[in-house]
Amino acid sequence: MVQLQRLAIAPEQIQNEHLDLTAEQQHYLGRVLRLKQGDRFIIIQDKGQWWIAELIVNLPAASPQAKLIEIVSIQTELPLEIILIVALPKGDGFEEIVRCCTELGVTQFIPVISARTMLKPSSQKVERWRRIATEATEQSERQIVPTIGDPVSFKSGLLTVQSGYQYICEARGNYQSLMQELISFETGEIPNKMIIATGPEGGWTQEEIEDAIAAEFQPVSLGKRILRAVTAPIVAVSQIVGIIEIGNREQGTGNSKP
Amino acid sequence: MVQLQRLAIAPEQIQNEHLDLTAEQQHYLGRVLRLKQGDRFIIIQDKGQWWIAELIVNLPAASPQAKLIEIVSIQTELPLEIILIVALPKGDGFEEIVRCCTELGVTQFIPVISARTMLKPSSQKVERWRRIATEATEQSERQIVPTIGDPVSFKSGLLTVQSGYQYICEARGNYQSLMQELISFETGEIPNKMIIATGPEGGWTQEEIEDAIAAEFQPVSLGKRILRAVTAPIVAVSQIVGIIEIGNREQGTGNSKP
């Protein structure tokens, strides 16, 4: 079943167990994947539900639609929300961050413009990031497509969401390691939301670190070596996911009729 | 001091506290970085020693050389060797792995050709990987440039080195998580060598998993989501580094005269 192709859809595309495909999705299923009448694929709904769907070709219009066949009971999401505040790195660096961190299980990206951010992203860029998140969701067999906000100032980013577990990663300075903080979740209760902020090339300014502390972020280290702006968020999320999935290993993969 | 530019050199370039620069290094220091007579930079020796060096311009030839000024006492290396066996991913994926995993502290890369590896790398590719490792060593302020072997078959790769701690990462199957294995090192003794193998797009074959088990590799999981071939090694190494640096936080940054 995991070999079936996956397609992320919006909830309003479903009407009476029927799926209205967009022109782009019709092209993808029909022309790229070459699926035919009766072929099956998996749809990933916005809120984490997977369904097996079956392609119907409506003649004479011949624009393929699909009907929902059965619900798929699968659990690939983490038991907590991970929200990543990322000071946009230069070039295409944020694309790499979105791709890897979506695979890892991040639920929300908040791109921010910090003092040392060089990039001024266009709205096309933001659309591209969202497409990459959708593709990475499908590829990694996740149930939820993470959200990506429009870029905001660093200070606004700090206040977008709140949690009792907020960390800002800083390469210089002698801070406690993120893992040292995480290790208590190995046996203790898992928080339901964690927020991580990572800086641009050149790092945060002293003022930004102070703003973050005032907004109840704890500065943490990711180790003794200096990581690039692209590498740091992937490392932080890898460590969180590793700790959270200890003692949380049951994985439902059965099917059930809707 | 950490603001000085860093340059990795081979041990045979040092003679009597003098540094013989290659033509490429002369170009880099003089033309790219625009250093002048008397300017200082940091050299990273093969075996982990850092020195402050000073540029000398030898007239009339005007080909810059350098003299060693003082040793730099710094400790950015991990207290263990991490050896990564990577089934080469398609495209330029291995470049991204070398860059990120060098930043993280890997000491040796063993690129292997597995059953599902699509890439047949040229010798120029191998040279390029080594240049990326050198650059990432300088940028991340490491003391040691990791070694990268020529690509070998998967079976040869399994037998290149040995350790009591050998893991093969596998996306499908219900294996214990890598982090579950690592967690015992939080308080216990740290191994001096750890070997991790990660697969290509499409994963390992069943036969490869069995070969790895016969060579005393333990199959482990990196979580419930399916990671790309490029992401998996970065995640595995991030988790190892996080656990190893707990309780190992002292960091020497002082200078001492040679």
XYZ file of C-alpha atoms in Angstrom:
516
model
C 0.000 0.000 0.000
C 2.858 2.379 0.745
C 3.893 1.876 -2.890
C 0.807 3.840 -4.084
C 1.485 7.411 -5.200
C 0.497 10.130 -2.731
C -1.223 13.424 -3.454
C -1.882 16.229 -0.966
C -5.285 17.943 -1.357
C -7.293 20.742 0.276
C -10.377 19.707 2.356
C -12.811 21.635 0.117
C -11.873 19.374 -2.803
C -13.914 16.571 -1.203
C -17.701 16.485 -1.823
C -19.760 13.382 -0.960
C -16.811 10.990 -1.077
C -15.873 12.459 -4.446
C -12.671 14.330 -5.094
C -12.552 17.358 -7.408
C -9.059 17.447 -8.899
C -7.444 20.736 -9.869
C -6.124 21.108 -13.428
C -2.593 20.737 -12.071
C -3.488 17.529 -10.176
C -5.260 16.124 -13.269
C -2.114 16.760 -15.269
C 0.068 15.186 -12.573
C -2.015 12.006 -12.209
C -2.875 11.571 -15.888
C 0.186 12.838 -17.735
C 3.062 12.559 -15.269
C 2.122 9.407 -13.334
C 0.097 7.986 -16.303
C -2.681 6.666 -14.061
C -5.771 5.353 -15.879
C -9.438 4.807 -15.055
C -9.651 2.543 -11.999
C -6.070 3.131 -10.840
C -5.645 3.919 -7.159
C -3.590 6.465 -5.257
C -3.455 7.879 -1.745
C -4.733 11.321 -0.875
C -3.403 13.265 2.077
C -5.970 15.600 3.539
C -5.007 18.833 5.222
C -5.798 17.583 8.707
C -3.870 14.357 8.602
C -6.387 11.885 7.145
C -5.197 9.494 4.419
C -7.655 7.944 1.945
C -7.256 5.497 -0.888
C -8.841 7.096 -3.962
C -9.642 5.693 -7.373
C -9.415 7.560 -10.668
C -12.604 7.990 -12.752
C -12.414 9.339 -16.263
C -15.601 11.295 -17.093
C -16.306 10.979 -20.775
C -16.772 12.893 -23.028
C -14.967 15.687 -21.113
C -12.276 13.150 -20.161
C -11.114 15.316 -17.258
C -10.262 12.743 -14.605
C -11.879 12.933 -11.169
C -11.620 10.484 -8.285
C -13.785 8.746 -5.708
C -12.754 7.926 -2.172
C -12.501 4.196 -1.515
C -11.311 3.675 2.036
C -9.628 5.440 4.885
C -6.006 4.526 5.618
C -5.103 4.258 9.251
C -1.504 5.359 9.480
C 0.423 7.313 12.093
C 3.569 8.989 10.827
C 3.157 12.315 12.634
C 5.067 13.239 15.767
C 3.095 13.561 19.021
C 4.056 17.259 19.229
C 4.080 20.390 17.068
C 7.526 21.626 16.067
C 7.561 25.271 15.008
C 10.713 26.530 13.317
C 11.572 30.232 13.256
C 14.280 30.576 10.594
C 16.196 33.744 9.758
C 16.278 33.362 5.979
C 19.693 32.219 4.731
C 21.087 33.519 1.462
C 20.428 31.952 -1.941
C 18.185 28.887 -2.019
C 19.163 27.773 1.481
C 15.639 27.965 2.877
C 14.413 25.499 0.236
C 16.816 22.897 1.619
C 15.635 23.652 5.164
C 11.950 23.291 4.183
C 12.620 20.029 2.343
C 14.651 18.319 5.102
C 12.648 19.647 8.048
C 9.317 18.702 6.444
C 10.652 15.159 6.054
C 11.598 15.231 9.731
C 8.132 16.298 10.931
C 8.108 20.099 11.434
C 4.513 21.430 11.519
C 5.052 25.172 10.985
C 7.762 27.338 9.446
C 8.030 31.024 10.328
C 10.591 32.645 7.993
C 11.930 35.861 9.513
C 14.074 38.782 8.391
C 16.764 39.399 11.009
C 19.435 42.123 11.166
C 21.938 40.035 9.194
C 19.484 38.460 6.719
C 20.577 39.266 3.155
C 17.607 37.797 1.278
C 14.499 39.787 0.369
C 12.199 37.009 -0.859
C 9.543 37.566 -3.531
C 6.024 36.171 -3.209
C 6.926 33.606 -5.898
C 9.595 32.340 -3.494
C 6.985 31.813 -0.781
C 4.784 29.863 -3.217
C 7.802 27.770 -4.184
C 8.554 26.967 -0.518
C 4.946 25.793 -0.063
C 5.195 23.542 -3.119
C 8.415 22.034 -1.743
C 6.698 21.384 1.615
C 3.816 19.632 -0.165
C 6.184 17.459 -2.217
C 8.258 16.577 0.856
C 5.071 15.656 2.768
C 4.054 13.247 0.010
C 7.527 11.786 -0.365
C 8.129 11.279 3.364
C 4.629 9.751 3.847
C 3.531 12.374 6.326
C -0.122 13.045 7.056
C 0.037 16.819 7.460
C 1.491 19.451 5.140
C 3.373 21.974 7.312
C 2.335 25.608 7.027
C 4.781 28.276 5.868
C 3.977 31.889 6.752
C 4.942 34.955 4.758
C 8.273 36.333 5.991
C 7.944 38.687 8.962
C 10.368 40.686 11.074
C 12.366 38.776 13.667
C 10.473 40.466 16.521
C 7.054 39.583 15.047
C 8.256 36.032 14.462
C 9.143 35.660 18.132
C 5.578 36.539 19.124
C 3.658 34.575 16.434
C 3.174 31.526 18.652
C 3.946 30.660 22.262
C 4.983 27.511 24.089
C 6.574 26.614 27.388
C 9.504 25.214 25.351
C 11.175 27.911 23.265
C 14.846 27.734 22.232
C 17.088 30.004 20.190
C 20.205 28.347 18.734
C 23.411 30.382 18.939
C 26.793 29.206 17.609
C 29.052 31.446 19.705
C 28.834 31.728 23.477
C 28.962 29.018 26.063
C 25.320 27.935 26.232
C 23.945 24.599 27.380
C 23.392 22.197 24.497
C 19.897 21.714 23.061
C 20.262 17.966 23.654
C 20.936 18.562 27.355
C 17.531 20.268 27.480
C 15.814 17.578 25.431
C 17.125 14.647 27.406
C 14.545 15.160 30.163
C 11.798 14.274 27.637
C 13.239 10.805 27.232
C 11.384 9.609 30.280
C 9.283 12.614 31.314
C 6.175 14.077 29.748
C 6.453 15.243 26.114
C 5.512 18.898 25.531
C 2.744 19.414 22.980
C 4.572 22.251 21.236
C 8.211 23.254 20.835
C 9.581 26.371 19.146
C 13.140 26.591 17.769
C 14.779 29.668 16.254
C 17.931 29.483 14.094
C 19.972 32.385 12.728
C 21.295 33.601 9.376
C 24.882 33.537 8.079
C 26.817 35.652 10.568
C 24.471 34.686 13.390
C 22.124 36.719 15.581
C 23.056 40.161 16.889
C 23.431 40.593 20.643
C 20.232 42.655 20.601
C 18.319 39.835 18.903
C 19.485 37.337 21.523
C 18.286 39.748 24.207
C 14.915 40.204 22.462
C 14.548 36.438 22.306
C 15.378 36.033 25.988
C 12.809 38.746 26.804
C 10.257 36.711 24.775
C 11.155 33.677 26.950
C 13.408 31.878 24.502
C 16.326 29.995 26.043
C 19.653 30.263 24.157
C 21.140 26.838 23.389
C 24.171 25.465 21.572
C 24.234 22.830 18.814
C 27.824 21.821 19.557
C 31.367 23.132 19.350
C 31.647 23.383 15.586
C 30.192 26.307 13.621
C 27.249 25.076 11.552
C 26.007 26.842 8.426
C 22.620 28.582 8.589
C 21.178 25.771 6.430
C 22.568 22.962 8.572
C 21.598 24.282 12.030
C 17.786 23.863 11.861
C 18.124 20.346 10.373
C 20.428 19.359 13.257
C 18.129 20.847 15.919
C 15.033 19.118 14.535
C 16.897 15.791 14.104
C 17.755 15.840 17.791
C 14.198 16.699 18.883
C 12.685 13.975 16.703
C 15.188 11.393 17.942
C 14.354 12.027 21.584
C 10.583 12.346 21.095
C 10.256 9.049 19.234
C 11.955 7.053 21.980
C 9.227 5.328 23.894
C 6.691 6.216 21.200
C 7.321 3.437 18.744
C 3.903 1.910 18.083
C 2.985 2.498 14.433
C -0.493 1.837 13.029
C -0.392 0.687 9.409
C -3.704 -1.155 9.022
C -6.631 -0.145 6.816
C -10.257 0.253 7.834
C -13.388 0.868 5.792
C -14.752 4.418 6.044
C 40.940 35.297 17.015
C 38.178 33.165 15.529
C 37.663 35.984 13.015
C 40.989 35.127 11.312
C 40.710 33.241 8.030
C 41.458 29.529 8.206
C 43.482 27.424 5.777
C 43.902 23.644 5.859
C 47.406 22.417 4.967
C 49.291 19.118 4.642
C 51.933 18.343 7.332
C 54.805 18.232 4.792
C 54.207 21.905 3.997
C 55.782 22.829 7.352
C 59.613 23.071 7.556
C 61.304 24.715 10.554
C 58.272 26.773 11.569
C 57.977 27.926 7.980
C 55.045 27.146 5.756
C 55.478 26.407 2.043
C 52.284 27.537 0.340
C 51.027 25.803 -2.807
C 50.323 27.975 -5.861
C 46.598 27.574 -5.171
C 46.984 28.660 -1.527
C 49.133 31.640 -2.578
C 46.384 32.677 -4.965
C 43.707 32.210 -2.292
C 45.515 34.211 0.400
C 46.916 36.933 -1.873
C 44.282 37.367 -4.558
C 41.046 36.133 -3.018
C 41.464 37.163 0.628
C 43.841 40.051 -0.287
C 46.145 39.386 2.663
C 49.395 41.396 2.671
C 52.867 41.053 4.205
C 52.452 40.732 7.978
C 48.758 39.717 7.885
C 47.836 36.734 10.001
C 45.664 33.687 9.413
C 45.060 30.318 11.038
C 46.397 27.087 9.609
C 44.748 23.765 10.282
C 47.201 20.911 10.209
C 46.197 17.447 9.153
C 46.388 16.008 12.639
C 44.298 18.596 14.411
C 46.818 21.281 15.391
C 45.912 24.926 14.784
C 48.627 27.601 14.370
C 48.520 31.315 13.832
C 50.666 32.048 10.764
C 51.910 35.320 9.303
C 52.315 36.096 5.627
C 55.801 36.936 4.306
C 56.242 38.268 0.801
C 59.627 37.151 -0.580
C 60.892 39.808 -2.964
C 61.851 39.825 -5.764
C 59.904 36.639 -6.536
C 56.939 38.022 -4.590
C 55.459 34.549 -4.080
C 54.079 34.762 -0.569
C 55.136 32.244 2.076
C 54.281 32.192 5.777
C 55.916 31.683 9.161
C 54.289 30.030 12.152
C 53.721 32.422 15.046
C 51.951 30.544 17.815
C 49.954 27.444 18.495
C 46.231 27.857 19.067
C 44.781 25.733 21.800
C 41.275 24.906 20.670
C 39.142 21.797 20.974
C 36.344 21.543 18.442
C 36.679 17.839 17.609
C 34.397 15.174 19.027
C 35.874 12.665 21.491
C 35.122 9.816 19.059
C 35.593 8.918 15.396
C 32.409 8.854 13.320
C 32.737 6.843 10.131
C 29.953 7.204 7.582
C 29.314 4.528 4.946
C 27.057 6.190 2.358
C 25.466 4.481 -0.643
C 25.919 7.284 -3.174
C 22.671 9.161 -3.844
C 21.845 10.437 -7.304
C 22.909 13.837 -8.657
C 24.985 16.040 -6.358
C 23.428 14.610 -3.187
C 26.713 13.333 -1.773
C 28.164 16.860 -1.894
C 25.449 18.025 0.490
C 26.133 15.036 2.763
C 29.885 15.739 2.833
C 29.323 19.432 3.562
C 26.816 19.002 6.409
C 28.426 15.936 7.976
C 31.903 17.517 7.922
C 30.442 20.504 9.793
C 28.964 18.058 12.293
C 32.260 16.267 12.983
C 32.435 13.102 10.852
C 36.042 11.842 10.544
C 35.802 9.435 7.614
C 33.473 8.992 4.629
C 33.287 5.668 2.801
C 31.202 6.157 -0.367
C 29.831 2.831 -1.579
C 28.043 1.512 -4.656
C 25.039 -0.540 -3.563
C 22.521 -2.515 -5.640
C 20.214 0.508 -6.077
C 22.928 3.171 -6.500
C 22.425 4.994 -9.805
C 25.548 7.173 -9.747
C 28.875 6.122 -11.278
C 31.171 8.876 -9.994
C 34.224 10.084 -11.938
C 37.581 10.691 -10.240
C 36.933 14.443 -10.649
C 33.882 13.952 -8.444
C 36.018 12.398 -5.715
C 38.440 15.345 -5.883
C 35.498 17.710 -5.648
C 34.148 15.922 -2.544
C 37.570 16.287 -0.897
C 37.668 20.012 -1.685
C 34.202 20.412 -0.147
C 35.348 18.560 2.990
C 38.365 20.888 3.285
C 36.221 24.004 2.876
C 33.659 22.756 5.392
C 36.465 21.989 7.878
C 37.741 25.561 7.606
C 34.271 27.096 7.794
C 33.096 25.034 10.756
C 36.377 25.657 12.641
C 37.244 21.997 12.903
C 40.783 20.789 13.553
C 40.789 17.727 11.324
C 39.859 17.382 7.654
C 37.824 14.163 7.278
C 39.095 11.589 4.807
C 37.006 10.484 1.830
C 37.879 7.169 0.208
C 37.391 6.269 -3.427
C 33.993 4.604 -3.941
C 34.012 0.860 -3.277
C 31.409 -1.892 -3.412
C 28.951 -2.077 -0.537
C 30.491 -5.340 0.722
C 34.038 -3.892 0.734
C 32.734 -0.779 2.488
C 31.284 -2.892 5.297
C 34.714 -4.396 5.970
C 36.909 -1.264 5.580
C 36.880 -0.483 9.308
C 35.541 -2.189 12.418
C 34.061 -0.997 15.682
C 31.951 -2.418 18.469
C 29.277 0.141 17.468
C 28.083 -0.397 13.897
C 24.618 0.632 12.702
C 22.830 0.421 9.373
C 19.870 2.801 8.937
C 16.786 1.336 7.262
C 13.576 3.283 6.551
C 11.154 0.330 6.289
C 10.836 -2.399 8.898
C 10.171 -2.056 12.567
C 13.672 -1.580 13.962
C 14.683 0.070 17.220
C 15.514 3.751 16.788
C 19.157 4.872 16.570
C 18.500 7.291 19.435
C 17.317 4.429 21.654
C 20.750 2.881 21.114
C 22.616 6.143 21.646
C 20.859 7.102 24.854
C 23.009 4.740 26.908
C 26.045 6.909 26.039
C 24.496 9.874 27.829
C 25.806 8.647 31.139
C 27.914 5.608 30.222
C 31.318 5.367 28.583
C 31.623 6.914 25.117
C 32.830 4.514 22.394
C 35.960 5.662 20.577
C 34.577 4.789 17.156
C 31.118 4.525 15.655
C 30.182 3.398 12.133
C 26.894 4.346 10.451
C 25.669 3.145 7.049
C 22.865 4.896 5.117
C 21.224 3.747 1.887
C 20.479 5.148 -1.592
C 17.119 6.249 -3.036
C 14.978 3.130 -2.900
C 16.809 1.834 0.161
C 18.919 -1.246 0.784
C 18.005 -4.640 -0.663
C 17.102 -7.421 1.756
C 20.383 -9.112 0.825
C 22.357 -5.973 1.727
C 20.679 -5.800 5.135
C 21.596 -9.455 5.684
C 25.211 -8.823 4.590
C 25.381 -5.918 7.025
C 23.991 -8.020 9.883
C 26.573 -10.735 9.061
C 29.269 -8.017 9.293
C 27.899 -7.131 12.766
C 25.922 -4.047 11.828
C 22.720 -3.500 13.782
C 19.711 -2.264 11.735
C 18.173 0.889 13.224
C 15.367 3.296 12.348
C 15.569 7.100 12.054
C 11.846 7.546 12.735
C 8.445 6.929 11.181
C 8.755 9.245 8.211
C 10.645 8.275 5.048
C 13.797 10.412 4.779
C 15.588 11.103 1.509
C 19.000 9.488 0.968
C 20.591 12.925 1.473
C 18.747 13.688 4.710
C 19.247 10.353 6.503
C 23.025 10.569 7.216
C 22.709 14.181 8.416
C 19.960 13.145 10.836
C 21.908 10.143 12.148
C 25.074 12.173 12.737
C 23.111 15.046 14.356
C 21.721 12.610 16.899
C 25.121 11.052 17.651
C 26.790 14.442 18.085
C 23.994 15.708 20.333
C 24.297 12.761 22.715
C 28.107 12.646 22.702
C 28.529 16.321 23.568
C 26.319 16.089 26.640
C 28.628 15.987 29.610
C 31.573 16.987 27.423
C 31.112 20.714 27.384
C 34.511 22.151 28.351
C 35.957 24.075 25.416
C 39.543 25.337 25.352
C 39.890 28.585 23.413
C 43.067 30.088 24.853
C 46.390 30.600 23.075
C 49.814 29.422 24.155
C 53.275 30.161 22.729
C 54.832 27.238 20.843
